Structures are given as C-alpha cells and as structure tokens.
PDB file of C-alpha atoms and ligand atoms in Angstrom:
ATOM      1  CA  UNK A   1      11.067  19.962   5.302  1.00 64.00           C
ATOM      2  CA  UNK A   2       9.985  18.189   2.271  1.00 74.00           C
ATOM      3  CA  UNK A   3       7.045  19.728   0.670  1.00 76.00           C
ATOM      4  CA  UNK A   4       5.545  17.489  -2.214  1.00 76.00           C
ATOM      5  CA  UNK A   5       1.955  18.606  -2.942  1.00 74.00           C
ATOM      6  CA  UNK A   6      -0.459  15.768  -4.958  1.00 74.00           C
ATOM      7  CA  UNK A   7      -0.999  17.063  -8.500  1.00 71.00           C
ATOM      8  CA  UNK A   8      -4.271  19.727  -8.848  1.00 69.00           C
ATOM      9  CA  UNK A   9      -5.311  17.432 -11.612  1.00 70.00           C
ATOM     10  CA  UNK A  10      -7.733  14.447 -10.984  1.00 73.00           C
ATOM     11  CA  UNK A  11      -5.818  12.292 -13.842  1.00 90.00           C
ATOM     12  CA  UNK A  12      -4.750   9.288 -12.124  1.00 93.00           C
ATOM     13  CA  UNK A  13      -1.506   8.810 -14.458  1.00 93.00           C
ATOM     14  CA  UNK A  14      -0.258  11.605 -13.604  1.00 94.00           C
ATOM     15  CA  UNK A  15      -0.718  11.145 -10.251  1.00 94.00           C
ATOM     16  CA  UNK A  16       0.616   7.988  -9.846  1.00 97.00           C
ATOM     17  CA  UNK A  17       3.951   9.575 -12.099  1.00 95.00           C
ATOM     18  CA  UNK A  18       4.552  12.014  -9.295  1.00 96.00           C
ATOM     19  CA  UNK A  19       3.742  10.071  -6.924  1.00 97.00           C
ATOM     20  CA  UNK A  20       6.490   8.149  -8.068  1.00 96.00           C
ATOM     21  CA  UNK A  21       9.168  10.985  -8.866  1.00 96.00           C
ATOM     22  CA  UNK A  22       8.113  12.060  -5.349  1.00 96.00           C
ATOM     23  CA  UNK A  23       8.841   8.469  -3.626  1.00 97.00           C
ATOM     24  CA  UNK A  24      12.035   7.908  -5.722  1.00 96.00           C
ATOM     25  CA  UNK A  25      13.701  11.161  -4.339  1.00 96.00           C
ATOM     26  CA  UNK A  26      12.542  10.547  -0.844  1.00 95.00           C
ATOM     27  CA  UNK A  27      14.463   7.089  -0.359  1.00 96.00           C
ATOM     28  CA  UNK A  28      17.132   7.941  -3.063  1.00 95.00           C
ATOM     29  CA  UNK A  29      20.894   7.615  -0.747  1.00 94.00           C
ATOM     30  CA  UNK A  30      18.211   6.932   2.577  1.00 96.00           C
ATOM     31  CA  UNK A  31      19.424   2.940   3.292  1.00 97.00           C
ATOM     32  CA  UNK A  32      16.955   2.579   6.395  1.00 98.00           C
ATOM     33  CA  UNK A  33      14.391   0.614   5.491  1.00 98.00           C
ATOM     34  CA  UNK A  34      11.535   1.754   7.995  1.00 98.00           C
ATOM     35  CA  UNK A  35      11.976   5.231   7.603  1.00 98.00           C
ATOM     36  CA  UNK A  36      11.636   4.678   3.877  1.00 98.00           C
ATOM     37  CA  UNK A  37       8.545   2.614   4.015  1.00 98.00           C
ATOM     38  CA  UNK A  38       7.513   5.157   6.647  1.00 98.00           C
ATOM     39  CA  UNK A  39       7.190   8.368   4.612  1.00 98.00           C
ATOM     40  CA  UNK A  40       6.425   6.024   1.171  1.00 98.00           C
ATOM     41  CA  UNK A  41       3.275   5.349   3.494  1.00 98.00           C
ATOM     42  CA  UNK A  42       2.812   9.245   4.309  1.00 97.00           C
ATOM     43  CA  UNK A  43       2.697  10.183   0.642  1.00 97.00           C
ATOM     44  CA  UNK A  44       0.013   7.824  -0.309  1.00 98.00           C
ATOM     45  CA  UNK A  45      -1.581   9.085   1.792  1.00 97.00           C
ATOM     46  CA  UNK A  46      -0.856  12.467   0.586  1.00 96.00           C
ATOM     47  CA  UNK A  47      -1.242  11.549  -2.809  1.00 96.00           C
ATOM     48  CA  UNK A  48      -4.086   8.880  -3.281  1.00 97.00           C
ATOM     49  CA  UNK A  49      -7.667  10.520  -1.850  1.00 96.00           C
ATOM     50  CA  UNK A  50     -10.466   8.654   0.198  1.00 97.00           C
ATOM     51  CA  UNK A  51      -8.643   6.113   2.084  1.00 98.00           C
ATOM     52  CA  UNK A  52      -8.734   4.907   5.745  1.00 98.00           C
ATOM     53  CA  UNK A  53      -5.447   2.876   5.946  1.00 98.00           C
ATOM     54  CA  UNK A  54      -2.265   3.004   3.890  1.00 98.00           C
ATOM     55  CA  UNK A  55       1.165   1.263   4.551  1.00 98.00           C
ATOM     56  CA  UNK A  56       3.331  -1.902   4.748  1.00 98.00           C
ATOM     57  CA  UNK A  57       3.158  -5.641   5.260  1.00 98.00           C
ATOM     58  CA  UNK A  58       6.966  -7.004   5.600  1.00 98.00           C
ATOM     59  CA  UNK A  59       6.997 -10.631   4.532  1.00 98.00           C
ATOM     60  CA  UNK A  60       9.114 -12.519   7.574  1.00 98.00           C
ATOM     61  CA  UNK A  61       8.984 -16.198   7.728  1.00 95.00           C
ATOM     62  CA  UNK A  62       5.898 -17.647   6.481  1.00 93.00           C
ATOM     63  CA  UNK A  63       3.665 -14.390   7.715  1.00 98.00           C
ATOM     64  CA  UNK A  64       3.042 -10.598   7.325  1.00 98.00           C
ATOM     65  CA  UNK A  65       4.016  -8.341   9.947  1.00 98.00           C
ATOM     66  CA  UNK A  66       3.066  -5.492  10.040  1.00 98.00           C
ATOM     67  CA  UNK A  67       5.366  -2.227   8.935  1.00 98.00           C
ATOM     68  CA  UNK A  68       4.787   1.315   8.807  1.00 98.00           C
ATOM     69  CA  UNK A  69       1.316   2.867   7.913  1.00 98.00           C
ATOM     70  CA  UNK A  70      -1.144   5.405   8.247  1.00 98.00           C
ATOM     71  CA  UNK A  71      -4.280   4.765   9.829  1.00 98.00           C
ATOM     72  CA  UNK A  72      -6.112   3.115  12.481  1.00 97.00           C
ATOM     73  CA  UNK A  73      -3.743   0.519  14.671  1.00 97.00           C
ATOM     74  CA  UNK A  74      -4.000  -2.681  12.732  1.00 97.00           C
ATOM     75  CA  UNK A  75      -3.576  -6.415  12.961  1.00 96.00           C
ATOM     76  CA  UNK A  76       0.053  -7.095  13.357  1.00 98.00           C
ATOM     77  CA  UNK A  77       0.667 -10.348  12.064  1.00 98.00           C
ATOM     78  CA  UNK A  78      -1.126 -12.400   9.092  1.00 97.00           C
ATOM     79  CA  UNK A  79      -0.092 -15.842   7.942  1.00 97.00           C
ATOM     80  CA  UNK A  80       0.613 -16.113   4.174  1.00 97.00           C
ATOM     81  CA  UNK A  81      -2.938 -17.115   2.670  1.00 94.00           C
ATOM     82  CA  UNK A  82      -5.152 -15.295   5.258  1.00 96.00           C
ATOM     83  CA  UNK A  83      -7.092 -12.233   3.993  1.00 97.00           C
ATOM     84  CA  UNK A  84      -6.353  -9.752   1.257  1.00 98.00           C
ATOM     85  CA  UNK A  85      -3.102  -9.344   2.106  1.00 98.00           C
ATOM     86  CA  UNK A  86      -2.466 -13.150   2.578  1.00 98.00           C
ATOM     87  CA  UNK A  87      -3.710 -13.830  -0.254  1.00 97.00           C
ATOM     88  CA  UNK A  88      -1.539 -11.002  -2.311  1.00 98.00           C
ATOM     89  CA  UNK A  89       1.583 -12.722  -0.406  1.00 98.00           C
ATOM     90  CA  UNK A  90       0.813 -16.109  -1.569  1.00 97.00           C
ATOM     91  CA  UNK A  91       0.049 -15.295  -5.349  1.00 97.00           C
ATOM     92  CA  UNK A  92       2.869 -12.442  -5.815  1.00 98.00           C
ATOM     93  CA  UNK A  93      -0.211 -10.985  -7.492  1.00 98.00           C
ATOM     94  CA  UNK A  94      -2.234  -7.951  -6.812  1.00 98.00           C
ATOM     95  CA  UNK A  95      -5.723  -8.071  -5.055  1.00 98.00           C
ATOM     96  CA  UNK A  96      -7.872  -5.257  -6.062  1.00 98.00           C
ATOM     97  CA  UNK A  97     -11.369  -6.185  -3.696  1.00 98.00           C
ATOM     98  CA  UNK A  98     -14.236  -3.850  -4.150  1.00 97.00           C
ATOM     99  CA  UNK A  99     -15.982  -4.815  -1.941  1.00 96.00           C
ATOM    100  CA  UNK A 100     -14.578  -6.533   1.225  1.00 96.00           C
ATOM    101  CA  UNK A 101     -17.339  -7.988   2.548  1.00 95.00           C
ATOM    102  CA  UNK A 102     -17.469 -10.501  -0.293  1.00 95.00           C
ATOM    103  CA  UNK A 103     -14.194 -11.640   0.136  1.00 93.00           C
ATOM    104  CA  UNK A 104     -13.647 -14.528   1.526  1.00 89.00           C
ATOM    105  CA  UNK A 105     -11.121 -14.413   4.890  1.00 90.00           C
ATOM    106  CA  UNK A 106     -11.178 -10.730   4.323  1.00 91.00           C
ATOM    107  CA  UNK A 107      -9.121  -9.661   8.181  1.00 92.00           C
ATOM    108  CA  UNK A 108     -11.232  -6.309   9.129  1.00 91.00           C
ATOM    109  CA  UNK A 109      -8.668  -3.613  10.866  1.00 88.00           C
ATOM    110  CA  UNK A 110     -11.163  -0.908  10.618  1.00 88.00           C
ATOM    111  CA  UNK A 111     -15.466  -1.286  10.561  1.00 92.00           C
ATOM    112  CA  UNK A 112     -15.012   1.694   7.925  1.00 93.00           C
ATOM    113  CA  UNK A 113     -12.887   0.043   5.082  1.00 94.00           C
ATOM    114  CA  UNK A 114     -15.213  -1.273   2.091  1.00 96.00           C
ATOM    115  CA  UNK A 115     -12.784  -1.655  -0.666  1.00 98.00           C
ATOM    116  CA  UNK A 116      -9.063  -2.575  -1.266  1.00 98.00           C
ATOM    117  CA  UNK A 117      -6.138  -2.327  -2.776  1.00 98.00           C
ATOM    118  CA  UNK A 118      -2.776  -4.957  -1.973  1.00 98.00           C
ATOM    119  CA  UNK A 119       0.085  -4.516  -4.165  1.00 98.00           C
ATOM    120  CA  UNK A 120       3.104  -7.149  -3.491  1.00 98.00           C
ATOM    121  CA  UNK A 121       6.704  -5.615  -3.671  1.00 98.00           C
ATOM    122  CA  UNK A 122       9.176  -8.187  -5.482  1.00 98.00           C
ATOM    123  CA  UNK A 123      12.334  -7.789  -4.660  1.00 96.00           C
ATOM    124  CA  UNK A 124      14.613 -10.852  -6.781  1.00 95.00           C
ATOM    125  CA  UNK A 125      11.622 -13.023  -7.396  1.00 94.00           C
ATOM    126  CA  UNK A 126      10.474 -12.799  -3.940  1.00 96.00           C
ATOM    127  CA  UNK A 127       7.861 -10.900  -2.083  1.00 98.00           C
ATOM    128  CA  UNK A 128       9.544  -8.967   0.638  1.00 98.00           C
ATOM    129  CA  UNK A 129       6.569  -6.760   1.255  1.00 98.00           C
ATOM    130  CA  UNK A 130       2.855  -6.230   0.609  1.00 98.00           C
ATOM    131  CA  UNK A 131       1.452  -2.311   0.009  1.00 98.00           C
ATOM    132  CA  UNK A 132      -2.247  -2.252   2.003  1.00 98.00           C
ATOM    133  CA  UNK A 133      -4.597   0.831   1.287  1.00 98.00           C
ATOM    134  CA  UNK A 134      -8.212   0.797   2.069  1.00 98.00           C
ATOM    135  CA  UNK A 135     -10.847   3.002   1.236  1.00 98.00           C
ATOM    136  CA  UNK A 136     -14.318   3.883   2.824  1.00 98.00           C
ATOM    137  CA  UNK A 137     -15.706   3.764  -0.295  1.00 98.00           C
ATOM    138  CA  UNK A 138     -16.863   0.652  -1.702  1.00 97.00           C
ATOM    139  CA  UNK A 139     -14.907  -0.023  -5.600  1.00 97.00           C
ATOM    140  CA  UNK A 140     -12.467   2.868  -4.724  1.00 98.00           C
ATOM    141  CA  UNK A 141      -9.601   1.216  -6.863  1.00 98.00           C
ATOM    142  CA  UNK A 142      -9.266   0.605 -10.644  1.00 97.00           C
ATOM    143  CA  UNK A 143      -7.294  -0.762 -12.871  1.00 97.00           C
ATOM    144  CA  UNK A 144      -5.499   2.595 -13.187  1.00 97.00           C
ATOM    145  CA  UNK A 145      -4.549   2.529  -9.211  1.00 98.00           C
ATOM    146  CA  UNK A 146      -3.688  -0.989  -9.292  1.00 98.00           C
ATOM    147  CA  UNK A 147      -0.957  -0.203 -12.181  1.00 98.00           C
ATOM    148  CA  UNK A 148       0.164   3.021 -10.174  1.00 98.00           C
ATOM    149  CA  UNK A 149       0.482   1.180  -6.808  1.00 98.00           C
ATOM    150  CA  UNK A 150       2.395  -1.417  -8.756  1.00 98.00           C
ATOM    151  CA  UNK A 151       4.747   0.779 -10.776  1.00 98.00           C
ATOM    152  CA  UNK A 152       5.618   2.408  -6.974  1.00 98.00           C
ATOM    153  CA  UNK A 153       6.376  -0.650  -5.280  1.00 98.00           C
ATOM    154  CA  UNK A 154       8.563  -1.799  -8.058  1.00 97.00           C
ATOM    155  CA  UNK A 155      10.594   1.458  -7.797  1.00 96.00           C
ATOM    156  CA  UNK A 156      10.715   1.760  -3.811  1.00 97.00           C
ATOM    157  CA  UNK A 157      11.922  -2.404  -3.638  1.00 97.00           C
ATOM    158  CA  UNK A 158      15.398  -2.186  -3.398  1.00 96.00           C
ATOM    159  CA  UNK A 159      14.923   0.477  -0.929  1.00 96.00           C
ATOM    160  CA  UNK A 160      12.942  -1.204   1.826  1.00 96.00           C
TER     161      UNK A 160
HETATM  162  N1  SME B 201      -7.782  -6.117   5.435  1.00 76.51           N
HETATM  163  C1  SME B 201      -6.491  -6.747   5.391  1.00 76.51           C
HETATM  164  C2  SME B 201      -5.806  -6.693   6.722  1.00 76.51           C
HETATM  165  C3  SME B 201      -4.949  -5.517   6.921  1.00 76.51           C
HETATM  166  S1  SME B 201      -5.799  -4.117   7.273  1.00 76.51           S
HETATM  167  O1  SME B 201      -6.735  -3.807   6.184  1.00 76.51           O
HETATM  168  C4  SME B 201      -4.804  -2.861   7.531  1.00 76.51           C
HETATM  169  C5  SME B 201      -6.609  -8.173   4.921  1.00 76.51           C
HETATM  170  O2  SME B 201      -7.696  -8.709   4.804  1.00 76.51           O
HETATM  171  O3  SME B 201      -5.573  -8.773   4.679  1.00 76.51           O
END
C-alpha cells in the first residue's frame, strides 16, 4: 500500500515539492510506462484540489491519444492543433485557460470543466506526452500550478 497524504498546508510550493518527491518514488525502478502515468494521474488527483479530470495525452503520430486519467471517460484521440491539448502539443508550451469557453477549439469532455491546465512532457526535445487537469472552477490554475505541473512532468519524462 502506498500511503502519500497531500500536505495540510494550502502553500502551493510545497505542494507541488511533495507532490514531486511523492511521484519520483512511485516510478523510481517501475519501467512500465502506463502504470506509471497511471498512479502519476492518481496523485494529482490526490494532491491538486477542485478538479474534474486529471491524466495523460500520449503523443503518437501526428495526434493525442488518450492515456491514463482520472475522471469522466474522455475523448480518445485529438489531432495536434485541436483544443487545449492540441494546442499544448503543437507549441511544446503550456496552456493555462481560465476560462474554456473563450478558447477557441476548446474539445469539451465534461459540461462541468471551466478552467484548464495542459502541461507538455519533453522527453529529448520532443513532446511525448501532454498532462490534462480541469477544474470546475473557472481560473482554478496560476502561475504557481503551471510551474508545479511543469517541474512534475519534467521529472516523471523518462519514466513514461
Ligand atoms: N479539453 C481538452 C480535451 C481533453 S479533456 O479536457 C479531458 C482540450 O480542449 O484539448
């Protein structure tokens, strides 16, 4: 049984560091990719309150498809410029959208989500991966999440 419990504080840093120690010993010696990405997903969730969906994109060819999450069954394969996460896979960049609505293309896997957070995982240049979360809330992510989201996918990369 592994037993990581989110931090009682609300400081996002510090969060996001555990978060990190936490994700780092789960994959550390584990070479399967899925089950990695799997219970990566599961902490978010854990970790990171008011969200809807949380998981994986795997960059195949010139689309997403869709890995493992947590959440309501989603939209299993996106084309590379298409939505949030299209977009994310196209620009290697992250796309923090507060509200979804506004975004242009934006692919709706759940009526509830109102804000989001991709993250691309580079892996030798490349993206091999996009991170999804989305939030009820509208403007759930900051600046703070966007750097904690990043900082995980950069250490989880050469495991999934
Ligand atoms: N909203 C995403 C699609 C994936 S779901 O949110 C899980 C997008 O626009 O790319």
């Amino acid at each position: 049984m592994y037993d990581f419990a989110p931090p009682s504080t609300a400081d996002k840093a510090q969060c996001y560091a555990q978060l990190g120690e936490a994700a780092a010993a789960l994959v550390d010696g584990e070479p399967d990719a899925v089950a990695n990405m799997a219970n990566i997903a599961a902490l978010i969730w854990q970790f990171v309150p008011d969200l809807n969906w949380a998981g994986f994109y795997r960059a195949i060819g010139t689309e997403l498809v869709l890995g493992p999450f947590i959440g309501k069954p989603a939209c299993i394969r996106i084309p590379f410029g298409r939505g949030v996460c299209g977009a994310a896979a196209v620009t290697a960049a992250t796309q923090r959208v507060e509200d979804v609505h506004a975004f242009p293309g934006h692919i709706a896997c759940d009526a509830a989500s109102r804000s989001e957070l991709v993250v691309p995982v580079l892996r030798d240049g490349h993206v091999i991966a996009v991170i999804d979360l989305d939030s009820p809330l509208p403007a759930r992510f900051d600046a703070r999440d966007a750097a904690g989201i990043e900082a995980l996918a950069a250490r989880i990369a050469a495991h999934i």
